[in-house]
mmCIF file of C-alpha atoms and ligand atoms in Angstrom:
data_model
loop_
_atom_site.group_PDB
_atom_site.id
_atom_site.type_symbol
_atom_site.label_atom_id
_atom_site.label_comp_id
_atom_site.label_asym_id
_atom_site.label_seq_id
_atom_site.Cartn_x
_atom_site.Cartn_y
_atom_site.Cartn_z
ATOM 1 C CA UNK A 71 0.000 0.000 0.000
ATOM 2 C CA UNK A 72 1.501 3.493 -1.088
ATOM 3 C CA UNK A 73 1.160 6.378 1.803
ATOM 4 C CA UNK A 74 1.280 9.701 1.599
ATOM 5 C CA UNK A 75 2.317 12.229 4.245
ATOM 6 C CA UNK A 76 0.188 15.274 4.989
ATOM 7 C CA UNK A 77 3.294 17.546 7.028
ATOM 8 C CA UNK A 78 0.863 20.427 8.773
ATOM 9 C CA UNK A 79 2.667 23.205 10.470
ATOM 10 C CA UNK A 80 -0.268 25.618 10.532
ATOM 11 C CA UNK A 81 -0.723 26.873 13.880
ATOM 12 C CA UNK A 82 -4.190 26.854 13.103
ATOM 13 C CA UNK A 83 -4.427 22.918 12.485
ATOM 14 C CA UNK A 84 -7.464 21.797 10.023
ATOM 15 C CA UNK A 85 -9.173 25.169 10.201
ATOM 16 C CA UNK A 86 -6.186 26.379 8.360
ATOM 17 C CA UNK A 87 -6.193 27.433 4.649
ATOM 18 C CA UNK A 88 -2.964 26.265 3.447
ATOM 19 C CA UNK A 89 -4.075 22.667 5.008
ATOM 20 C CA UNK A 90 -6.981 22.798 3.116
ATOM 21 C CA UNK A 91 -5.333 22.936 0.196
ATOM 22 C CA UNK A 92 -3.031 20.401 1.170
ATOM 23 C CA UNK A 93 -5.467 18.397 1.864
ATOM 24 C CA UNK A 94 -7.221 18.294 -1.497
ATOM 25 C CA UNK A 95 -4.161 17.484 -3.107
ATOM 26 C CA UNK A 96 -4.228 14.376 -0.662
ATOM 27 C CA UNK A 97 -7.219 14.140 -1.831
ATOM 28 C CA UNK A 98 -6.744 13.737 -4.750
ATOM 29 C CA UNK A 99 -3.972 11.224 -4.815
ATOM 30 C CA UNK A 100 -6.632 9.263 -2.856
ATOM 31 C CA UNK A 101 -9.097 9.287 -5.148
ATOM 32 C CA UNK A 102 -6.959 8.134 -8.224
ATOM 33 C CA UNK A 103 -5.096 5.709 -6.183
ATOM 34 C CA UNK A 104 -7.723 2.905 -4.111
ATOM 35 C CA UNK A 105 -4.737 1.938 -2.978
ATOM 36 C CA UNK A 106 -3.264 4.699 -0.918
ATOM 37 C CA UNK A 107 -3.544 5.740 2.686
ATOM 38 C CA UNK A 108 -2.975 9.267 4.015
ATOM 39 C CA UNK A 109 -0.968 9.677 7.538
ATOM 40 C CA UNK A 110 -1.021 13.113 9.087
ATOM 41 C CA UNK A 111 1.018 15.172 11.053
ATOM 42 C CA UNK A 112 -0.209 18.008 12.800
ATOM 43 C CA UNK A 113 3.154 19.974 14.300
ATOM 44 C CA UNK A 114 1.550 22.615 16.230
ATOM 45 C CA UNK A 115 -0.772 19.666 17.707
ATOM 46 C CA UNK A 116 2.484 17.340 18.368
ATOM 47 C CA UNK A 117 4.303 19.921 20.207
ATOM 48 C CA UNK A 118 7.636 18.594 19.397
ATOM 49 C CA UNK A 119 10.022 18.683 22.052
ATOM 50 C CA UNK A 120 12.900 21.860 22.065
ATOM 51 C CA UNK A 121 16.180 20.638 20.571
ATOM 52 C CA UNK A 122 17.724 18.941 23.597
ATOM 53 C CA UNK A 123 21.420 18.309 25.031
ATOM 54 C CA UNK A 124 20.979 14.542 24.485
ATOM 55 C CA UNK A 125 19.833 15.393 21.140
ATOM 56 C CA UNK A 126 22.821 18.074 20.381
ATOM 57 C CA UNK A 127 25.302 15.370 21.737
ATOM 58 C CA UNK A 128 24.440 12.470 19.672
ATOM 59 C CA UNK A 129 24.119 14.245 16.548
ATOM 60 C CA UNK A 130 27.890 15.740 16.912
ATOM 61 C CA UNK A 131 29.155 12.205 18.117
ATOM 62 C CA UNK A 132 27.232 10.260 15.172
ATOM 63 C CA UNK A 133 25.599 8.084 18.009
ATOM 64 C CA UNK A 134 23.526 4.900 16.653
ATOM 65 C CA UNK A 135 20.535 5.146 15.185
ATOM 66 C CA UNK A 136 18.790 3.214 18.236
ATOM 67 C CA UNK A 137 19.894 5.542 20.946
ATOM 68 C CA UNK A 138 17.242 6.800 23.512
ATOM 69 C CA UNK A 139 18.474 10.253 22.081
ATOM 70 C CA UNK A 140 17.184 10.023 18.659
ATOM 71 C CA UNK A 141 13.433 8.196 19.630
ATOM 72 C CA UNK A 142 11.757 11.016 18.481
ATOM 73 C CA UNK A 143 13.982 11.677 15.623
ATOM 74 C CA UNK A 144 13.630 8.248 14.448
ATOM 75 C CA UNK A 145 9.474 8.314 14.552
ATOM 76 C CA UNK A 146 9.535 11.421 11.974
ATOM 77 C CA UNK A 147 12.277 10.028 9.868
ATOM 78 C CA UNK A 148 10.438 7.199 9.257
ATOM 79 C CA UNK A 149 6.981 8.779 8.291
ATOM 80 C CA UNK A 150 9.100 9.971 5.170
ATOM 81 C CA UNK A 151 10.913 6.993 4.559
ATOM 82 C CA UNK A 152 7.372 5.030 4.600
ATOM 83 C CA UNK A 153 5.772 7.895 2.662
ATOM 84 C CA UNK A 154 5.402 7.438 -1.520
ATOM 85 C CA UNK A 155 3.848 11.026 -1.582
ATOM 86 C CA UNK A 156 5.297 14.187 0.604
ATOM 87 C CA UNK A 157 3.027 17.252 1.618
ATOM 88 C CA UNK A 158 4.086 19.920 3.499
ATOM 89 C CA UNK A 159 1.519 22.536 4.354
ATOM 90 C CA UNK A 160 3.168 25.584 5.963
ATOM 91 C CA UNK A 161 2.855 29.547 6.768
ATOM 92 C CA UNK A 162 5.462 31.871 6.226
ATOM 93 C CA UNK A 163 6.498 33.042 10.373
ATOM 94 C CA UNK A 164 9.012 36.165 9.325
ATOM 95 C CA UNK A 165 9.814 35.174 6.401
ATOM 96 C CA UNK A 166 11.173 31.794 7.056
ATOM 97 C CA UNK A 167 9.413 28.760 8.018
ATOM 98 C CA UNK A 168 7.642 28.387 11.460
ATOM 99 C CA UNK A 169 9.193 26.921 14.874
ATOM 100 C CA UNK A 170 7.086 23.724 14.465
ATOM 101 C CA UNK A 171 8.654 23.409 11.063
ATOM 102 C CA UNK A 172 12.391 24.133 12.061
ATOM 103 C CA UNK A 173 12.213 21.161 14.341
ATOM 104 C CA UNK A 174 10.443 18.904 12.422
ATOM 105 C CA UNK A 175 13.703 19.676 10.089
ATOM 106 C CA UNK A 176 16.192 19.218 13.041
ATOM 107 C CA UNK A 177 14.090 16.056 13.700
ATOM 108 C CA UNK A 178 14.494 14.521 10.372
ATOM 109 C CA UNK A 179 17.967 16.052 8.797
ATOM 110 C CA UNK A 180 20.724 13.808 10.382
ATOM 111 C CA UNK A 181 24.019 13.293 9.005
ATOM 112 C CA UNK A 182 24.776 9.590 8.035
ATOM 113 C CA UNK A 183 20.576 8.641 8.472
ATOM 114 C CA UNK A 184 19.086 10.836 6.682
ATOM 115 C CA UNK A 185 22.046 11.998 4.771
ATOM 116 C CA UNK A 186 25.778 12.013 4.043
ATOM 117 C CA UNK A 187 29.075 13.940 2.983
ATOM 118 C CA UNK A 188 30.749 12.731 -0.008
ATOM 119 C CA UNK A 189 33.308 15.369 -1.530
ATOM 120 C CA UNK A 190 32.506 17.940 1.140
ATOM 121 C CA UNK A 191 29.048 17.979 0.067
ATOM 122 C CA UNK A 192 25.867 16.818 1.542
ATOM 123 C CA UNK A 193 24.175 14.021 -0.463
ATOM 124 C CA UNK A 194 20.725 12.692 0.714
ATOM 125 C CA UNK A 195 20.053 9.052 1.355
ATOM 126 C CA UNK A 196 16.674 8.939 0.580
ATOM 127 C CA UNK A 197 14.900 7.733 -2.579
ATOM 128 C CA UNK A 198 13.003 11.211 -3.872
ATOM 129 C CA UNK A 199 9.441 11.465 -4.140
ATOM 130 C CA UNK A 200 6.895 13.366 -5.626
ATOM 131 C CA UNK A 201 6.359 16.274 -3.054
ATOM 132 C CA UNK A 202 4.056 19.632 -2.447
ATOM 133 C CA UNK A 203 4.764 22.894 -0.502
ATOM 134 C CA UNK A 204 1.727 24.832 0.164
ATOM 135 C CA UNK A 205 2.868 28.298 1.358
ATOM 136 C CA UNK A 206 0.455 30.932 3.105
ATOM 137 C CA UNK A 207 1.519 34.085 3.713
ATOM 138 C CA UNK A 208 0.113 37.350 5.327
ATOM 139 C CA UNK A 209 1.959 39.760 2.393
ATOM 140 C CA UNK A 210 3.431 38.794 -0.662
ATOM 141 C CA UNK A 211 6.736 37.925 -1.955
ATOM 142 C CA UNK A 212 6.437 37.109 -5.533
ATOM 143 C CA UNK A 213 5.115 39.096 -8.130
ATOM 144 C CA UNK A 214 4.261 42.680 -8.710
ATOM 145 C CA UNK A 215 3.027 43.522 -5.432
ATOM 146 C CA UNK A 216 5.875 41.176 -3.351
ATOM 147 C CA UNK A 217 7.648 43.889 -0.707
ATOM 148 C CA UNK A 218 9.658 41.390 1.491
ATOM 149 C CA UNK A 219 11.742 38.706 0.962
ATOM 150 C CA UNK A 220 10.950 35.017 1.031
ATOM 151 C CA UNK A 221 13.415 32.527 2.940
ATOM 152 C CA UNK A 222 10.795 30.076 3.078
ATOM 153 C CA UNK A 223 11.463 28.518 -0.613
ATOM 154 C CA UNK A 224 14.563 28.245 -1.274
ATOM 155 C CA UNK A 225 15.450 27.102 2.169
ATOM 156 C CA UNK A 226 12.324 24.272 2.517
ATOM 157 C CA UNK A 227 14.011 23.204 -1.206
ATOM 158 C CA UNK A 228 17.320 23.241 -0.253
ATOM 159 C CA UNK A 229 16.506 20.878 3.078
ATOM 160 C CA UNK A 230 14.422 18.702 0.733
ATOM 161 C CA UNK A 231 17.197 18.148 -1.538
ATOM 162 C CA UNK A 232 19.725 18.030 1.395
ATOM 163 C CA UNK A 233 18.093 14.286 2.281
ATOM 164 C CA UNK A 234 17.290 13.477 -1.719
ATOM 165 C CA UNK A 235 14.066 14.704 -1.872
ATOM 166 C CA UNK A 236 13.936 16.897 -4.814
ATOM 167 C CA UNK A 237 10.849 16.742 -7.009
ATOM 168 C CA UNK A 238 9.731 19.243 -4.956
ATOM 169 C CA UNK A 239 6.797 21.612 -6.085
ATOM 170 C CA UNK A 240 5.291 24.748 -5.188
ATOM 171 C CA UNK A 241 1.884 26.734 -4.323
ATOM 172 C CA UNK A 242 2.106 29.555 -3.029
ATOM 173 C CA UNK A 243 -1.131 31.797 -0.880
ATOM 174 C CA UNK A 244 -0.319 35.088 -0.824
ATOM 175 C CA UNK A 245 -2.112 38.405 0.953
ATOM 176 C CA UNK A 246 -3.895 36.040 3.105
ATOM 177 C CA UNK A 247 -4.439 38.552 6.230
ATOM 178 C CA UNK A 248 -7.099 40.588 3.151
ATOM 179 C CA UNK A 249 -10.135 39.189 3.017
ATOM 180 C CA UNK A 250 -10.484 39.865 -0.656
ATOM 181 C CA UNK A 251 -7.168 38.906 -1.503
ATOM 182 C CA UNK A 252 -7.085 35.696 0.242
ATOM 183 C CA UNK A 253 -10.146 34.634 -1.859
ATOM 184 C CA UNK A 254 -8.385 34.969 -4.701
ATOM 185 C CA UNK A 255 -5.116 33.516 -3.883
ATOM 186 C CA UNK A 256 -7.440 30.452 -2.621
ATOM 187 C CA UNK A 257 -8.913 30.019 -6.161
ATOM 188 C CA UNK A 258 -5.771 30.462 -7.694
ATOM 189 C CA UNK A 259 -4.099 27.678 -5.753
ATOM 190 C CA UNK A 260 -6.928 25.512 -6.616
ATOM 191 C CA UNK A 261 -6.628 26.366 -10.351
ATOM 192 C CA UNK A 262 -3.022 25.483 -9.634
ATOM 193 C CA UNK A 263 -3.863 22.147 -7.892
ATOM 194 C CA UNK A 264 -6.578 21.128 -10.416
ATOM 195 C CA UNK A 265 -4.006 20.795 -13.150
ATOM 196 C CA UNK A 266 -0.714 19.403 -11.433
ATOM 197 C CA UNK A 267 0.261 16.158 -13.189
ATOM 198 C CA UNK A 268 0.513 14.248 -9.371
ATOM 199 C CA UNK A 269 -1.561 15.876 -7.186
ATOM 200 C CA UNK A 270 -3.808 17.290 -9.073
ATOM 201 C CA UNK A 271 -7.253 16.337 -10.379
ATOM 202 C CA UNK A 272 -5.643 15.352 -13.509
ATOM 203 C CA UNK A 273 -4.091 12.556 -11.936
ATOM 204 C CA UNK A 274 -7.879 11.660 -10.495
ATOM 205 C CA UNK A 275 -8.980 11.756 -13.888
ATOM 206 C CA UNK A 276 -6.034 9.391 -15.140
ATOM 207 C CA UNK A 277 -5.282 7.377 -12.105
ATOM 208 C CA UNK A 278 -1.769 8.318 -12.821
HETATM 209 C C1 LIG B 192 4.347 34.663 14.035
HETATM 210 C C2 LIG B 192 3.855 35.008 12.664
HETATM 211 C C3 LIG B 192 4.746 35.520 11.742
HETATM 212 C C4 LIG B 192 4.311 35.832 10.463
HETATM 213 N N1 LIG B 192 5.210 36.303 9.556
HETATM 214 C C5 LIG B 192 4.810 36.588 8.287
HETATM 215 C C6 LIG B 192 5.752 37.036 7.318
HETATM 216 O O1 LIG B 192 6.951 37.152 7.548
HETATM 217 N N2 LIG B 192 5.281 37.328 6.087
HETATM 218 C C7 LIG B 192 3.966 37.206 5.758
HETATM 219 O O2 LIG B 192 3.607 37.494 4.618
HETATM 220 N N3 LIG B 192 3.057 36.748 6.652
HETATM 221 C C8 LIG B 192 3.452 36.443 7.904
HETATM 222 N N4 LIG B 192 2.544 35.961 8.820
HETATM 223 C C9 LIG B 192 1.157 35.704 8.391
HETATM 224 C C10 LIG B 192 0.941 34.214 8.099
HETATM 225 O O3 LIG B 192 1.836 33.745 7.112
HETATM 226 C C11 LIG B 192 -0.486 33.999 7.648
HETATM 227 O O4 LIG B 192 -1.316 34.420 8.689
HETATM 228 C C12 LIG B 192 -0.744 32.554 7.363
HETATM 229 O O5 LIG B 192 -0.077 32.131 6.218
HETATM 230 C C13 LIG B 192 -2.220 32.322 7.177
HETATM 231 O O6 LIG B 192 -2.365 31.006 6.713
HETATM 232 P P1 LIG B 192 -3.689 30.169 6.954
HETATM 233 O O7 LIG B 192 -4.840 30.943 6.417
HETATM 234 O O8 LIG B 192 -3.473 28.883 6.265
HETATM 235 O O9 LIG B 192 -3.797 29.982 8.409
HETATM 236 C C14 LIG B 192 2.945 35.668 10.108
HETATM 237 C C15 LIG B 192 2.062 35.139 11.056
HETATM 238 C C16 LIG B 192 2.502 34.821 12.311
HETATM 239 C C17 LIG B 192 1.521 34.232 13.294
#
Protein backbone atom coordinates (compact mmCIF):
# COMPACT_ATOMS: atom_id res chain seq x y z
CA UNK A 1 0.00 0.00 0.00
CA UNK A 2 1.50 3.49 -1.09
CA UNK A 3 1.16 6.38 1.80
CA UNK A 4 1.28 9.70 1.60
CA UNK A 5 2.32 12.23 4.24
CA UNK A 6 0.19 15.27 4.99
CA UNK A 7 3.29 17.55 7.03
CA UNK A 8 0.86 20.43 8.77
CA UNK A 9 2.67 23.20 10.47
CA UNK A 10 -0.27 25.62 10.53
CA UNK A 11 -0.72 26.87 13.88
CA UNK A 12 -4.19 26.85 13.10
CA UNK A 13 -4.43 22.92 12.48
CA UNK A 14 -7.46 21.80 10.02
CA UNK A 15 -9.17 25.17 10.20
CA UNK A 16 -6.19 26.38 8.36
CA UNK A 17 -6.19 27.43 4.65
CA UNK A 18 -2.96 26.27 3.45
CA UNK A 19 -4.08 22.67 5.01
CA UNK A 20 -6.98 22.80 3.12
CA UNK A 21 -5.33 22.94 0.20
CA UNK A 22 -3.03 20.40 1.17
CA UNK A 23 -5.47 18.40 1.86
CA UNK A 24 -7.22 18.29 -1.50
CA UNK A 25 -4.16 17.48 -3.11
CA UNK A 26 -4.23 14.38 -0.66
CA UNK A 27 -7.22 14.14 -1.83
CA UNK A 28 -6.74 13.74 -4.75
CA UNK A 29 -3.97 11.22 -4.81
CA UNK A 30 -6.63 9.26 -2.86
CA UNK A 31 -9.10 9.29 -5.15
CA UNK A 32 -6.96 8.13 -8.22
CA UNK A 33 -5.10 5.71 -6.18
CA UNK A 34 -7.72 2.91 -4.11
CA UNK A 35 -4.74 1.94 -2.98
CA UNK A 36 -3.26 4.70 -0.92
CA UNK A 37 -3.54 5.74 2.69
CA UNK A 38 -2.98 9.27 4.02
CA UNK A 39 -0.97 9.68 7.54
CA UNK A 40 -1.02 13.11 9.09
CA UNK A 41 1.02 15.17 11.05
CA UNK A 42 -0.21 18.01 12.80
CA UNK A 43 3.15 19.97 14.30
CA UNK A 44 1.55 22.61 16.23
CA UNK A 45 -0.77 19.67 17.71
CA UNK A 46 2.48 17.34 18.37
CA UNK A 47 4.30 19.92 20.21
CA UNK A 48 7.64 18.59 19.40
CA UNK A 49 10.02 18.68 22.05
CA UNK A 50 12.90 21.86 22.07
CA UNK A 51 16.18 20.64 20.57
CA UNK A 52 17.72 18.94 23.60
CA UNK A 53 21.42 18.31 25.03
CA UNK A 54 20.98 14.54 24.48
CA UNK A 55 19.83 15.39 21.14
CA UNK A 56 22.82 18.07 20.38
CA UNK A 57 25.30 15.37 21.74
CA UNK A 58 24.44 12.47 19.67
CA UNK A 59 24.12 14.24 16.55
CA UNK A 60 27.89 15.74 16.91
CA UNK A 61 29.16 12.21 18.12
CA UNK A 62 27.23 10.26 15.17
CA UNK A 63 25.60 8.08 18.01
CA UNK A 64 23.53 4.90 16.65
CA UNK A 65 20.54 5.15 15.19
CA UNK A 66 18.79 3.21 18.24
CA UNK A 67 19.89 5.54 20.95
CA UNK A 68 17.24 6.80 23.51
CA UNK A 69 18.47 10.25 22.08
CA UNK A 70 17.18 10.02 18.66
CA UNK A 71 13.43 8.20 19.63
CA UNK A 72 11.76 11.02 18.48
CA UNK A 73 13.98 11.68 15.62
CA UNK A 74 13.63 8.25 14.45
CA UNK A 75 9.47 8.31 14.55
CA UNK A 76 9.53 11.42 11.97
CA UNK A 77 12.28 10.03 9.87
CA UNK A 78 10.44 7.20 9.26
CA UNK A 79 6.98 8.78 8.29
CA UNK A 80 9.10 9.97 5.17
CA UNK A 81 10.91 6.99 4.56
CA UNK A 82 7.37 5.03 4.60
CA UNK A 83 5.77 7.90 2.66
CA UNK A 84 5.40 7.44 -1.52
CA UNK A 85 3.85 11.03 -1.58
CA UNK A 86 5.30 14.19 0.60
CA UNK A 87 3.03 17.25 1.62
CA UNK A 88 4.09 19.92 3.50
CA UNK A 89 1.52 22.54 4.35
CA UNK A 90 3.17 25.58 5.96
CA UNK A 91 2.86 29.55 6.77
CA UNK A 92 5.46 31.87 6.23
CA UNK A 93 6.50 33.04 10.37
CA UNK A 94 9.01 36.16 9.33
CA UNK A 95 9.81 35.17 6.40
CA UNK A 96 11.17 31.79 7.06
CA UNK A 97 9.41 28.76 8.02
CA UNK A 98 7.64 28.39 11.46
CA UNK A 99 9.19 26.92 14.87
CA UNK A 100 7.09 23.72 14.46
CA UNK A 101 8.65 23.41 11.06
CA UNK A 102 12.39 24.13 12.06
CA UNK A 103 12.21 21.16 14.34
CA UNK A 104 10.44 18.90 12.42
CA UNK A 105 13.70 19.68 10.09
CA UNK A 106 16.19 19.22 13.04
CA UNK A 107 14.09 16.06 13.70
CA UNK A 108 14.49 14.52 10.37
CA UNK A 109 17.97 16.05 8.80
CA UNK A 110 20.72 13.81 10.38
CA UNK A 111 24.02 13.29 9.00
CA UNK A 112 24.78 9.59 8.04
CA UNK A 113 20.58 8.64 8.47
CA UNK A 114 19.09 10.84 6.68
CA UNK A 115 22.05 12.00 4.77
CA UNK A 116 25.78 12.01 4.04
CA UNK A 117 29.08 13.94 2.98
CA UNK A 118 30.75 12.73 -0.01
CA UNK A 119 33.31 15.37 -1.53
CA UNK A 120 32.51 17.94 1.14
CA UNK A 121 29.05 17.98 0.07
CA UNK A 122 25.87 16.82 1.54
CA UNK A 123 24.17 14.02 -0.46
CA UNK A 124 20.73 12.69 0.71
CA UNK A 125 20.05 9.05 1.35
CA UNK A 126 16.67 8.94 0.58
CA UNK A 127 14.90 7.73 -2.58
CA UNK A 128 13.00 11.21 -3.87
CA UNK A 129 9.44 11.47 -4.14
CA UNK A 130 6.90 13.37 -5.63
CA UNK A 131 6.36 16.27 -3.05
CA UNK A 132 4.06 19.63 -2.45
CA UNK A 133 4.76 22.89 -0.50
CA UNK A 134 1.73 24.83 0.16
CA UNK A 135 2.87 28.30 1.36
CA UNK A 136 0.45 30.93 3.10
CA UNK A 137 1.52 34.08 3.71
CA UNK A 138 0.11 37.35 5.33
CA UNK A 139 1.96 39.76 2.39
CA UNK A 140 3.43 38.79 -0.66
CA UNK A 141 6.74 37.92 -1.95
CA UNK A 142 6.44 37.11 -5.53
CA UNK A 143 5.11 39.10 -8.13
CA UNK A 144 4.26 42.68 -8.71
CA UNK A 145 3.03 43.52 -5.43
CA UNK A 146 5.88 41.18 -3.35
CA UNK A 147 7.65 43.89 -0.71
CA UNK A 148 9.66 41.39 1.49
CA UNK A 149 11.74 38.71 0.96
CA UNK A 150 10.95 35.02 1.03
CA UNK A 151 13.42 32.53 2.94
CA UNK A 152 10.80 30.08 3.08
CA UNK A 153 11.46 28.52 -0.61
CA UNK A 154 14.56 28.24 -1.27
CA UNK A 155 15.45 27.10 2.17
CA UNK A 156 12.32 24.27 2.52
CA UNK A 157 14.01 23.20 -1.21
CA UNK A 158 17.32 23.24 -0.25
CA UNK A 159 16.51 20.88 3.08
CA UNK A 160 14.42 18.70 0.73
CA UNK A 161 17.20 18.15 -1.54
CA UNK A 162 19.73 18.03 1.39
CA UNK A 163 18.09 14.29 2.28
CA UNK A 164 17.29 13.48 -1.72
CA UNK A 165 14.07 14.70 -1.87
CA UNK A 166 13.94 16.90 -4.81
CA UNK A 167 10.85 16.74 -7.01
CA UNK A 168 9.73 19.24 -4.96
CA UNK A 169 6.80 21.61 -6.09
CA UNK A 170 5.29 24.75 -5.19
CA UNK A 171 1.88 26.73 -4.32
CA UNK A 172 2.11 29.55 -3.03
CA UNK A 173 -1.13 31.80 -0.88
CA UNK A 174 -0.32 35.09 -0.82
CA UNK A 175 -2.11 38.41 0.95
CA UNK A 176 -3.89 36.04 3.10
CA UNK A 177 -4.44 38.55 6.23
CA UNK A 178 -7.10 40.59 3.15
CA UNK A 179 -10.14 39.19 3.02
CA UNK A 180 -10.48 39.87 -0.66
CA UNK A 181 -7.17 38.91 -1.50
CA UNK A 182 -7.09 35.70 0.24
CA UNK A 183 -10.15 34.63 -1.86
CA UNK A 184 -8.38 34.97 -4.70
CA UNK A 185 -5.12 33.52 -3.88
CA UNK A 186 -7.44 30.45 -2.62
CA UNK A 187 -8.91 30.02 -6.16
CA UNK A 188 -5.77 30.46 -7.69
CA UNK A 189 -4.10 27.68 -5.75
CA UNK A 190 -6.93 25.51 -6.62
CA UNK A 191 -6.63 26.37 -10.35
CA UNK A 192 -3.02 25.48 -9.63
CA UNK A 193 -3.86 22.15 -7.89
CA UNK A 194 -6.58 21.13 -10.42
CA UNK A 195 -4.01 20.80 -13.15
CA UNK A 196 -0.71 19.40 -11.43
CA UNK A 197 0.26 16.16 -13.19
CA UNK A 198 0.51 14.25 -9.37
CA UNK A 199 -1.56 15.88 -7.19
CA UNK A 200 -3.81 17.29 -9.07
CA UNK A 201 -7.25 16.34 -10.38
CA UNK A 202 -5.64 15.35 -13.51
CA UNK A 203 -4.09 12.56 -11.94
CA UNK A 204 -7.88 11.66 -10.49
CA UNK A 205 -8.98 11.76 -13.89
CA UNK A 206 -6.03 9.39 -15.14
CA UNK A 207 -5.28 7.38 -12.11
CA UNK A 208 -1.77 8.32 -12.82
C1 LIG B 1 4.35 34.66 14.04
C2 LIG B 1 3.85 35.01 12.66
C3 LIG B 1 4.75 35.52 11.74
C4 LIG B 1 4.31 35.83 10.46
N1 LIG B 1 5.21 36.30 9.56
C5 LIG B 1 4.81 36.59 8.29
C6 LIG B 1 5.75 37.04 7.32
O1 LIG B 1 6.95 37.15 7.55
N2 LIG B 1 5.28 37.33 6.09
C7 LIG B 1 3.97 37.21 5.76
O2 LIG B 1 3.61 37.49 4.62
N3 LIG B 1 3.06 36.75 6.65
C8 LIG B 1 3.45 36.44 7.90
N4 LIG B 1 2.54 35.96 8.82
C9 LIG B 1 1.16 35.70 8.39
C10 LIG B 1 0.94 34.21 8.10
O3 LIG B 1 1.84 33.75 7.11
C11 LIG B 1 -0.49 34.00 7.65
O4 LIG B 1 -1.32 34.42 8.69
C12 LIG B 1 -0.74 32.55 7.36
O5 LIG B 1 -0.08 32.13 6.22
C13 LIG B 1 -2.22 32.32 7.18
O6 LIG B 1 -2.37 31.01 6.71
P1 LIG B 1 -3.69 30.17 6.95
O7 LIG B 1 -4.84 30.94 6.42
O8 LIG B 1 -3.47 28.88 6.27
O9 LIG B 1 -3.80 29.98 8.41
C14 LIG B 1 2.94 35.67 10.11
C15 LIG B 1 2.06 35.14 11.06
C16 LIG B 1 2.50 34.82 12.31
C17 LIG B 1 1.52 34.23 13.29
Amino acid sequence: MKTILLVNASPLGAASRVYAVARKAADNLLEAEPDVMLVERDLSAMRLPPIAGDYADAIVQRAESHVPAFAQSERLIEDVIACDYLIVATPMHNFSVPASLKLWIDYVLRAGRTFTHRDGNKVGLLEDRPALVVVGSGGFYNGAQARQPDYLSPYLTHVLATIGIGSVQFIHLQGLVRPDMAEQACELADRQLAVHPVFGLASALTGS
